[in-house]
Amino acid sequence: MEKFGYAQSQKYDTYASRLMPREEFFTSGHRSCQGCGEALAVRWVCKAIGKDAIIAHATGCMEIVSSGLPQTAWMHPWIHVAFENTAAVASGIDAALKILARKGKLAGAPPKVVAMGGDGGTSDIGLQALSGAMERGHNFTYICWDNEAYMNTGIQRSSSTPFGAMTTTSPPGKESIGQSTWKKDMVAIAVAHNIPYVATACPSYPFDLYFKVKKAIEMPGPAYIHVLSVCPTGWRSATDLSVRLGRLAVETAVFPLYEVEHGRYHLTVEAPRLRPVKDYLKPQGRFRHLREPELDFIQRMIRARYELLLEKCRQPYGEFATVPFTPEPEQEVA
Amino acid sequence: MSKPLEQTTWQEVELGGLLREPGSARAYRTGDWRSQHPVWTKSRCIRCGVCWTVCPEPAIIEEPGGYFDMDPNYCKGCGICAKECVTGCISMVPEEE
């Protein structure tokens, strides 16, 4: 990773589209909606993880659109698993690779193990398997496509849906303002497992996403990446705004991009001046019903959370104390 | 799949839903979904490749001269490339019959 100079000298590096790899591992012909931010994220993540990888993918939008049965859009060895056991299957693959390497049946470096899932498959249904796999310390990377609702079954709310958003199971009206709870902080849950690498990413910043995935793949031990992917269908936004909305989410600090390496927070994309959160909410039809008091509440809440994150980034020490484990040298018996 | 999608029956799918050919979705043309398509004004194009970067399909291919163009087989006409183009050289044109 050092040769890319990522996170050390971001200021002086040249990122150009033309320097990125041209090979596509997520091919054309998948059935995602027009302007799907998730498909863009998958495309860049698949480029970043490279050729040698095994993917376990939870049920969800990306599974539905990419693998209509006699056809598949994936170039990797790919296994579709149920909502609740994505991380369990990934840890099984990792254990199998270890056994194969021990028996000498695996030539060369073992392939990378990647698990992917939507926000429902990650923060609602698959949380126990993910928590177990991260706690056991399997060498795998979990990537969560966060489009903030169950889009594939018709926009039902998930625990990742932001406050005030309209979904079919949290409809706004006289008694309700849409989703009544704040978005679950899945990144903080992953950080609390004390795993080596946790990051948030967004396909509107493809180079940031690309190098974060590269870093996560090369890091031994579990890694977790939370990718905000704009969904024009579910967010009720124009299809051509997908990339711009992701950028607005970062610039308004609704979804700040940061990484947590061994408990140390580091902001990777820093907005010089935060934009008002209204800029982000206005193009989306799912926030259309919000009035001034709710907008003001969201603005204050997001500012407070961002201040907290900046405070964490300023900490000279990590979230967890890490002391190298060195067993005491054995005493020689005289 | 050697046969077209419409002619494949369930008996021909392997047990367990095994697919042996990677990237076989290329046979499915998503291009006929679109109602508009991007057009590049070459005189204003600086060949930066941002349109290629942000295409979710990917349906933007590089021509020999370094310019980019859409792949009519797969472009769904979302318009992200026109919105994100640095010089504004891409415009969306309605599809004609």
mmCIF file of N, CA and C in Angstrom, chain A residues 103-206:
data_model
loop_
_atom_site.group_PDB
_atom_site.id
_atom_site.type_symbol
_atom_site.label_atom_id
_atom_site.label_comp_id
_atom_site.label_asym_id
_atom_site.label_seq_id
_atom_site.Cartn_x
_atom_site.Cartn_y
_atom_site.Cartn_z
ATOM 1 N N LYS A 103 -2.373 -28.421 4.196
ATOM 2 C CA LYS A 103 -2.178 -29.714 3.555
ATOM 3 C C LYS A 103 -1.337 -29.613 2.296
ATOM 4 N N GLY A 104 -0.950 -28.402 1.939
ATOM 5 C CA GLY A 104 -0.105 -28.229 0.767
ATOM 6 C C GLY A 104 -0.837 -28.351 -0.548
ATOM 7 N N LYS A 105 -2.145 -28.164 -0.526
ATOM 8 C CA LYS A 105 -2.910 -28.279 -1.760
ATOM 9 C C LYS A 105 -3.158 -26.930 -2.408
ATOM 10 N N LEU A 106 -2.631 -25.896 -1.818
ATOM 11 C CA LEU A 106 -2.886 -24.547 -2.328
ATOM 12 C C LEU A 106 -1.552 -23.954 -2.779
ATOM 13 N N ALA A 107 -1.403 -23.800 -4.088
ATOM 14 C CA ALA A 107 -0.155 -23.244 -4.602
ATOM 15 C C ALA A 107 -0.252 -21.718 -4.618
ATOM 16 N N GLY A 108 0.812 -21.087 -4.193
ATOM 17 C CA GLY A 108 0.854 -19.627 -4.239
ATOM 18 C C GLY A 108 0.091 -18.997 -3.090
ATOM 19 N N ALA A 109 -0.100 -17.698 -3.210
ATOM 20 C CA ALA A 109 -0.786 -16.950 -2.160
ATOM 21 C C ALA A 109 -2.264 -17.330 -2.163
ATOM 22 N N PRO A 110 -2.869 -17.467 -0.986
ATOM 23 C CA PRO A 110 -4.300 -17.795 -0.952
ATOM 24 C C PRO A 110 -5.135 -16.627 -1.484
ATOM 25 N N PRO A 111 -6.269 -16.940 -2.122
ATOM 26 C CA PRO A 111 -7.118 -15.842 -2.615
ATOM 27 C C PRO A 111 -7.730 -15.059 -1.458
ATOM 28 N N LYS A 112 -8.064 -13.821 -1.747
ATOM 29 C CA LYS A 112 -8.678 -12.973 -0.722
ATOM 30 C C LYS A 112 -10.129 -13.403 -0.529
ATOM 31 N N VAL A 113 -10.603 -13.283 0.687
ATOM 32 C CA VAL A 113 -11.992 -13.611 0.984
ATOM 33 C C VAL A 113 -12.749 -12.305 1.222
ATOM 34 N N VAL A 114 -13.804 -12.108 0.464
ATOM 35 C CA VAL A 114 -14.589 -10.884 0.577
ATOM 36 C C VAL A 114 -16.038 -11.272 0.813
ATOM 37 N N ALA A 115 -16.668 -10.634 1.773
ATOM 38 C CA ALA A 115 -18.104 -10.811 1.987
ATOM 39 C C ALA A 115 -18.775 -9.483 1.703
ATOM 40 N N MET A 116 -19.913 -9.537 1.044
ATOM 41 C CA MET A 116 -20.624 -8.309 0.728
ATOM 42 C C MET A 116 -22.075 -8.466 1.139
ATOM 43 N N GLY A 117 -22.691 -7.366 1.497
ATOM 44 C CA GLY A 117 -24.101 -7.411 1.850
ATOM 45 C C GLY A 117 -24.691 -6.030 1.832
ATOM 46 N N GLY A 118 -25.985 -5.969 1.736
ATOM 47 C CA GLY A 118 -26.657 -4.679 1.797
ATOM 48 C C GLY A 118 -26.751 -4.201 3.234
ATOM 49 N N ASP A 119 -27.387 -3.068 3.439
ATOM 50 C CA ASP A 119 -27.468 -2.556 4.808
ATOM 51 C C ASP A 119 -28.407 -3.411 5.653
ATOM 52 N N GLY A 120 -29.439 -3.994 5.026
ATOM 53 C CA GLY A 120 -30.304 -4.888 5.784
ATOM 54 C C GLY A 120 -29.573 -6.158 6.155
ATOM 55 N N GLY A 121 -28.804 -6.700 5.209
ATOM 56 C CA GLY A 121 -28.057 -7.919 5.455
ATOM 57 C C GLY A 121 -26.891 -7.712 6.397
ATOM 58 N N THR A 122 -26.518 -6.469 6.632
ATOM 59 C CA THR A 122 -25.387 -6.207 7.508
ATOM 60 C C THR A 122 -25.834 -5.764 8.898
ATOM 61 N N SER A 123 -26.617 -4.693 8.936
ATOM 62 C CA SER A 123 -26.897 -4.113 10.248
ATOM 63 C C SER A 123 -28.167 -4.679 10.869
ATOM 64 N N ASP A 124 -29.031 -5.332 10.113
ATOM 65 C CA ASP A 124 -30.213 -5.941 10.721
ATOM 66 C C ASP A 124 -30.055 -7.447 10.872
ATOM 67 N N ILE A 125 -30.045 -8.143 9.729
ATOM 68 C CA ILE A 125 -30.215 -9.592 9.772
ATOM 69 C C ILE A 125 -28.881 -10.306 9.954
ATOM 70 N N GLY A 126 -27.841 -9.809 9.293
ATOM 71 C CA GLY A 126 -26.578 -10.526 9.334
ATOM 72 C C GLY A 126 -25.646 -10.076 10.432
ATOM 73 N N LEU A 127 -26.154 -9.299 11.384
ATOM 74 C CA LEU A 127 -25.254 -8.682 12.364
ATOM 75 C C LEU A 127 -24.589 -9.720 13.268
ATOM 76 N N GLN A 128 -25.344 -10.757 13.643
ATOM 77 C CA GLN A 128 -24.742 -11.721 14.584
ATOM 78 C C GLN A 128 -23.608 -12.499 13.928
ATOM 79 N N ALA A 129 -23.797 -12.895 12.641
ATOM 80 C CA ALA A 129 -22.732 -13.641 11.967
ATOM 81 C C ALA A 129 -21.516 -12.750 11.749
ATOM 82 N N LEU A 130 -21.784 -11.489 11.403
ATOM 83 C CA LEU A 130 -20.684 -10.548 11.171
ATOM 84 C C LEU A 130 -19.917 -10.304 12.463
ATOM 85 N N SER A 131 -20.669 -10.128 13.541
ATOM 86 C CA SER A 131 -20.027 -9.897 14.833
ATOM 87 C C SER A 131 -19.165 -11.093 15.232
ATOM 88 N N GLY A 132 -19.703 -12.304 15.007
ATOM 89 C CA GLY A 132 -18.940 -13.489 15.341
ATOM 90 C C GLY A 132 -17.681 -13.620 14.512
ATOM 91 N N ALA A 133 -17.800 -13.357 13.217
ATOM 92 C CA ALA A 133 -16.642 -13.503 12.333
ATOM 93 C C ALA A 133 -15.569 -12.469 12.662
ATOM 94 N N MET A 134 -15.997 -11.262 13.022
ATOM 95 C CA MET A 134 -15.011 -10.230 13.358
ATOM 96 C C MET A 134 -14.347 -10.544 14.685
ATOM 97 N N GLU A 135 -15.137 -11.112 15.588
ATOM 98 C CA GLU A 135 -14.588 -11.424 16.911
ATOM 99 C C GLU A 135 -13.582 -12.569 16.822
ATOM 100 N N ARG A 136 -13.861 -13.561 15.927
ATOM 101 C CA ARG A 136 -12.935 -14.678 15.788
ATOM 102 C C ARG A 136 -11.680 -14.300 15.015
ATOM 103 N N GLY A 137 -11.700 -13.154 14.371
ATOM 104 C CA GLY A 137 -10.496 -12.664 13.717
ATOM 105 C C GLY A 137 -10.170 -13.339 12.408
ATOM 106 N N HIS A 138 -11.187 -13.728 11.638
ATOM 107 C CA HIS A 138 -10.924 -14.321 10.333
ATOM 108 C C HIS A 138 -10.337 -13.284 9.393
ATOM 109 N N ASN A 139 -9.537 -13.764 8.469
ATOM 110 C CA ASN A 139 -8.910 -12.848 7.523
ATOM 111 C C ASN A 139 -9.857 -12.628 6.350
ATOM 112 N N PHE A 140 -10.751 -11.678 6.483
ATOM 113 C CA PHE A 140 -11.687 -11.397 5.400
ATOM 114 C C PHE A 140 -12.076 -9.924 5.434
ATOM 115 N N THR A 141 -12.665 -9.483 4.363
ATOM 116 C CA THR A 141 -13.108 -8.098 4.262
ATOM 117 C C THR A 141 -14.613 -8.093 4.089
ATOM 118 N N TYR A 142 -15.295 -7.349 4.906
ATOM 119 C CA TYR A 142 -16.749 -7.239 4.763
ATOM 120 C C TYR A 142 -17.075 -5.870 4.183
ATOM 121 N N ILE A 143 -17.866 -5.873 3.130
ATOM 122 C CA ILE A 143 -18.241 -4.609 2.497
ATOM 123 C C ILE A 143 -19.750 -4.488 2.532
ATOM 124 N N CYS A 144 -20.212 -3.383 3.089
ATOM 125 C CA CYS A 144 -21.653 -3.165 3.237
ATOM 126 C C CYS A 144 -22.097 -2.097 2.244
ATOM 127 N N TRP A 145 -23.037 -2.448 1.393
ATOM 128 C CA TRP A 145 -23.627 -1.452 0.477
ATOM 129 C C TRP A 145 -24.804 -0.810 1.205
ATOM 130 N N ASP A 146 -24.638 0.417 1.584
ATOM 131 C CA ASP A 146 -25.667 1.055 2.403
ATOM 132 C C ASP A 146 -26.527 1.960 1.527
ATOM 133 N N ASN A 147 -27.699 1.454 1.102
ATOM 134 C CA ASN A 147 -28.618 2.361 0.407
ATOM 135 C C ASN A 147 -29.800 2.736 1.282
ATOM 136 N N GLU A 148 -29.668 2.488 2.556
ATOM 137 C CA GLU A 148 -30.514 3.060 3.604
ATOM 138 C C GLU A 148 -31.960 2.575 3.595
ATOM 139 N N ALA A 149 -32.234 1.425 3.030
ATOM 140 C CA ALA A 149 -33.545 0.777 3.185
ATOM 141 C C ALA A 149 -33.469 -0.568 2.470
ATOM 142 N N TYR A 150 -34.530 -1.368 2.609
ATOM 143 C CA TYR A 150 -34.615 -2.621 1.845
ATOM 144 C C TYR A 150 -35.163 -2.280 0.461
ATOM 145 N N MET A 151 -34.280 -1.868 -0.452
ATOM 146 C CA MET A 151 -34.746 -1.379 -1.743
ATOM 147 C C MET A 151 -35.241 -2.515 -2.642
ATOM 148 N N ASN A 152 -34.643 -3.678 -2.478
ATOM 149 C CA ASN A 152 -34.918 -4.756 -3.425
ATOM 150 C C ASN A 152 -36.344 -5.298 -3.282
ATOM 151 N N THR A 153 -36.899 -5.231 -2.065
ATOM 152 C CA THR A 153 -38.262 -5.709 -1.874
ATOM 153 C C THR A 153 -39.279 -4.578 -1.923
ATOM 154 N N GLY A 154 -38.853 -3.376 -2.203
ATOM 155 C CA GLY A 154 -39.800 -2.279 -2.347
ATOM 156 C C GLY A 154 -39.753 -1.259 -1.237
ATOM 157 N N ILE A 155 -38.538 -0.837 -0.862
ATOM 158 C CA ILE A 155 -38.313 0.313 0.012
ATOM 159 C C ILE A 155 -38.997 0.150 1.371
ATOM 160 N N GLN A 156 -38.593 -0.866 2.115
ATOM 161 C CA GLN A 156 -39.016 -0.944 3.517
ATOM 162 C C GLN A 156 -37.906 -0.377 4.390
ATOM 163 N N ARG A 157 -38.278 0.114 5.559
ATOM 164 C CA ARG A 157 -37.261 0.727 6.406
ATOM 165 C C ARG A 157 -36.329 -0.337 6.974
ATOM 166 N N SER A 158 -35.080 0.035 7.154
ATOM 167 C CA SER A 158 -34.136 -0.813 7.869
ATOM 168 C C SER A 158 -33.589 0.009 9.019
ATOM 169 N N SER A 159 -32.719 -0.599 9.813
ATOM 170 C CA SER A 159 -32.159 0.180 10.922
ATOM 171 C C SER A 159 -31.147 1.195 10.417
ATOM 172 N N SER A 160 -30.836 1.136 9.124
ATOM 173 C CA SER A 160 -29.881 2.068 8.553
ATOM 174 C C SER A 160 -30.570 3.258 7.893
ATOM 175 N N THR A 161 -31.903 3.288 7.913
ATOM 176 C CA THR A 161 -32.628 4.401 7.302
ATOM 177 C C THR A 161 -32.451 5.656 8.146
ATOM 178 N N PRO A 162 -32.127 6.783 7.535
ATOM 179 C CA PRO A 162 -31.895 7.994 8.325
ATOM 180 C C PRO A 162 -33.192 8.583 8.871
ATOM 181 N N PHE A 163 -33.029 9.451 9.839
ATOM 182 C CA PHE A 163 -34.175 10.077 10.501
ATOM 183 C C PHE A 163 -34.998 10.893 9.498
ATOM 184 N N GLY A 164 -36.321 10.703 9.549
ATOM 185 C CA GLY A 164 -37.213 11.510 8.723
ATOM 186 C C GLY A 164 -37.437 10.982 7.334
ATOM 187 N N ALA A 165 -36.784 9.893 6.946
ATOM 188 C CA ALA A 165 -36.917 9.432 5.574
ATOM 189 C C ALA A 165 -38.249 8.716 5.370
ATOM 190 N N MET A 166 -38.853 8.920 4.210
ATOM 191 C CA MET A 166 -40.078 8.229 3.863
ATOM 192 C C MET A 166 -39.734 6.872 3.261
ATOM 193 N N THR A 167 -40.302 5.828 3.812
ATOM 194 C CA THR A 167 -40.254 4.516 3.166
ATOM 195 C C THR A 167 -41.678 3.963 3.208
ATOM 196 N N THR A 168 -41.906 2.830 2.580
ATOM 197 C CA THR A 168 -43.275 2.318 2.558
ATOM 198 C C THR A 168 -43.717 1.817 3.923
ATOM 199 N N THR A 169 -42.771 1.474 4.796
ATOM 200 C CA THR A 169 -43.171 1.047 6.135
ATOM 201 C C THR A 169 -42.930 2.132 7.172
ATOM 202 N N SER A 170 -42.477 3.289 6.763
ATOM 203 C CA SER A 170 -42.437 4.434 7.669
ATOM 204 C C SER A 170 -43.001 5.636 6.921
ATOM 205 N N PRO A 171 -44.305 5.594 6.597
ATOM 206 C CA PRO A 171 -44.865 6.668 5.786
ATOM 207 C C PRO A 171 -45.109 7.934 6.610
ATOM 208 N N PRO A 172 -44.818 9.089 6.056
ATOM 209 C CA PRO A 172 -45.110 10.328 6.781
ATOM 210 C C PRO A 172 -46.598 10.663 6.695
ATOM 211 N N GLY A 173 -47.083 11.346 7.696
ATOM 212 C CA GLY A 173 -48.489 11.729 7.721
ATOM 213 C C GLY A 173 -48.753 12.605 8.915
ATOM 214 N N LYS A 174 -49.992 12.568 9.388
ATOM 215 C CA LYS A 174 -50.350 13.424 10.519
ATOM 216 C C LYS A 174 -49.644 12.970 11.789
ATOM 217 N N GLU A 175 -49.514 11.647 11.960
ATOM 218 C CA GLU A 175 -48.988 11.120 13.209
ATOM 219 C C GLU A 175 -47.492 10.841 13.130
ATOM 220 N N SER A 176 -46.931 10.834 11.945
ATOM 221 C CA SER A 176 -45.552 10.374 11.812
ATOM 222 C C SER A 176 -44.783 11.303 10.877
ATOM 223 N N ILE A 177 -43.489 11.400 11.073
ATOM 224 C CA ILE A 177 -42.682 12.197 10.159
ATOM 225 C C ILE A 177 -41.751 11.287 9.349
ATOM 226 N N GLY A 178 -42.175 10.048 9.144
ATOM 227 C CA GLY A 178 -41.302 9.103 8.460
ATOM 228 C C GLY A 178 -40.507 8.330 9.486
ATOM 229 N N GLN A 179 -39.321 7.930 9.126
ATOM 230 C CA GLN A 179 -38.473 7.159 10.045
ATOM 231 C C GLN A 179 -38.256 7.953 11.315
ATOM 232 N N SER A 180 -38.545 7.333 12.456
ATOM 233 C CA SER A 180 -38.541 8.088 13.707
ATOM 234 C C SER A 180 -37.257 7.915 14.493
ATOM 235 N N THR A 181 -36.377 7.021 14.065
ATOM 236 C CA THR A 181 -35.141 6.808 14.824
ATOM 237 C C THR A 181 -33.941 7.248 13.997
ATOM 238 N N TRP A 182 -32.849 7.453 14.680
ATOM 239 C CA TRP A 182 -31.623 7.848 13.991
ATOM 240 C C TRP A 182 -30.973 6.612 13.374
ATOM 241 N N LYS A 183 -30.146 6.857 12.373
ATOM 242 C CA LYS A 183 -29.473 5.762 11.669
ATOM 243 C C LYS A 183 -28.530 5.006 12.608
ATOM 244 N N LYS A 184 -28.567 3.688 12.526
ATOM 245 C CA LYS A 184 -27.686 2.880 13.365
ATOM 246 C C LYS A 184 -26.235 3.087 12.930
ATOM 247 N N ASP A 185 -25.370 3.313 13.907
ATOM 248 C CA ASP A 185 -23.966 3.574 13.588
ATOM 249 C C ASP A 185 -23.228 2.241 13.476
ATOM 250 N N MET A 186 -23.330 1.656 12.278
ATOM 251 C CA MET A 186 -22.737 0.336 12.060
ATOM 252 C C MET A 186 -21.210 0.396 12.136
ATOM 253 N N VAL A 187 -20.640 1.528 11.742
ATOM 254 C CA VAL A 187 -19.178 1.658 11.762
ATOM 255 C C VAL A 187 -18.659 1.604 13.197
ATOM 256 N N ALA A 188 -19.404 2.259 14.090
ATOM 257 C CA ALA A 188 -18.973 2.245 15.497
ATOM 258 C C ALA A 188 -19.063 0.837 16.064
ATOM 259 N N ILE A 189 -20.073 0.070 15.618
ATOM 260 C CA ILE A 189 -20.189 -1.324 16.082
ATOM 261 C C ILE A 189 -18.986 -2.123 15.599
ATOM 262 N N ALA A 190 -18.588 -1.898 14.341
ATOM 263 C CA ALA A 190 -17.429 -2.614 13.814
ATOM 264 C C ALA A 190 -16.158 -2.189 14.541
ATOM 265 N N VAL A 191 -16.042 -0.906 14.843
ATOM 266 C CA VAL A 191 -14.850 -0.425 15.557
ATOM 267 C C VAL A 191 -14.789 -1.050 16.948
ATOM 268 N N ALA A 192 -15.952 -1.236 17.545
ATOM 269 C CA ALA A 192 -15.987 -1.778 18.902
ATOM 270 C C ALA A 192 -15.504 -3.214 18.965
ATOM 271 N N HIS A 193 -15.402 -3.897 17.809
ATOM 272 C CA HIS A 193 -14.861 -5.247 17.813
ATOM 273 C C HIS A 193 -13.346 -5.243 17.825
ATOM 274 N N ASN A 194 -12.767 -4.044 17.792
ATOM 275 C CA ASN A 194 -11.319 -3.896 17.839
ATOM 276 C C ASN A 194 -10.645 -4.625 16.685
ATOM 277 N N ILE A 195 -11.174 -4.439 15.474
ATOM 278 C CA ILE A 195 -10.582 -5.071 14.300
ATOM 279 C C ILE A 195 -9.607 -4.100 13.657
ATOM 280 N N PRO A 196 -8.672 -4.603 12.824
ATOM 281 C CA PRO A 196 -7.596 -3.736 12.337
ATOM 282 C C PRO A 196 -8.062 -2.574 11.466
ATOM 283 N N TYR A 197 -9.085 -2.790 10.653
ATOM 284 C CA TYR A 197 -9.392 -1.715 9.703
ATOM 285 C C TYR A 197 -10.891 -1.568 9.514
ATOM 286 N N VAL A 198 -11.386 -0.370 9.723
ATOM 287 C CA VAL A 198 -12.782 -0.027 9.473
ATOM 288 C C VAL A 198 -12.778 1.280 8.696
ATOM 289 N N ALA A 199 -13.636 1.390 7.697
ATOM 290 C CA ALA A 199 -13.645 2.634 6.926
ATOM 291 C C ALA A 199 -15.042 2.877 6.391
ATOM 292 N N THR A 200 -15.322 4.137 6.089
ATOM 293 C CA THR A 200 -16.515 4.487 5.330
ATOM 294 C C THR A 200 -16.056 4.985 3.971
ATOM 295 N N ALA A 201 -16.875 4.728 2.962
ATOM 296 C CA ALA A 201 -16.492 5.133 1.610
ATOM 297 C C ALA A 201 -17.743 5.469 0.824
ATOM 298 N N CYS A 202 -17.544 6.092 -0.320
ATOM 299 C CA CYS A 202 -18.673 6.474 -1.156
ATOM 300 C C CYS A 202 -18.198 6.456 -2.605
ATOM 301 N N PRO A 203 -18.971 5.867 -3.523
ATOM 302 C CA PRO A 203 -18.504 5.801 -4.915
ATOM 303 C C PRO A 203 -18.398 7.157 -5.593
ATOM 304 N N SER A 204 -18.896 8.226 -4.973
ATOM 305 C CA SER A 204 -18.677 9.552 -5.550
ATOM 306 C C SER A 204 -17.214 9.959 -5.440
ATOM 307 N N TYR A 205 -16.493 9.309 -4.541
ATOM 308 C CA TYR A 205 -15.048 9.518 -4.418
ATOM 309 C C TYR A 205 -14.381 8.202 -4.783
ATOM 310 N N PRO A 206 -14.311 7.867 -6.078
ATOM 311 C CA PRO A 206 -13.885 6.510 -6.455
ATOM 312 C C PRO A 206 -12.460 6.178 -6.063
#
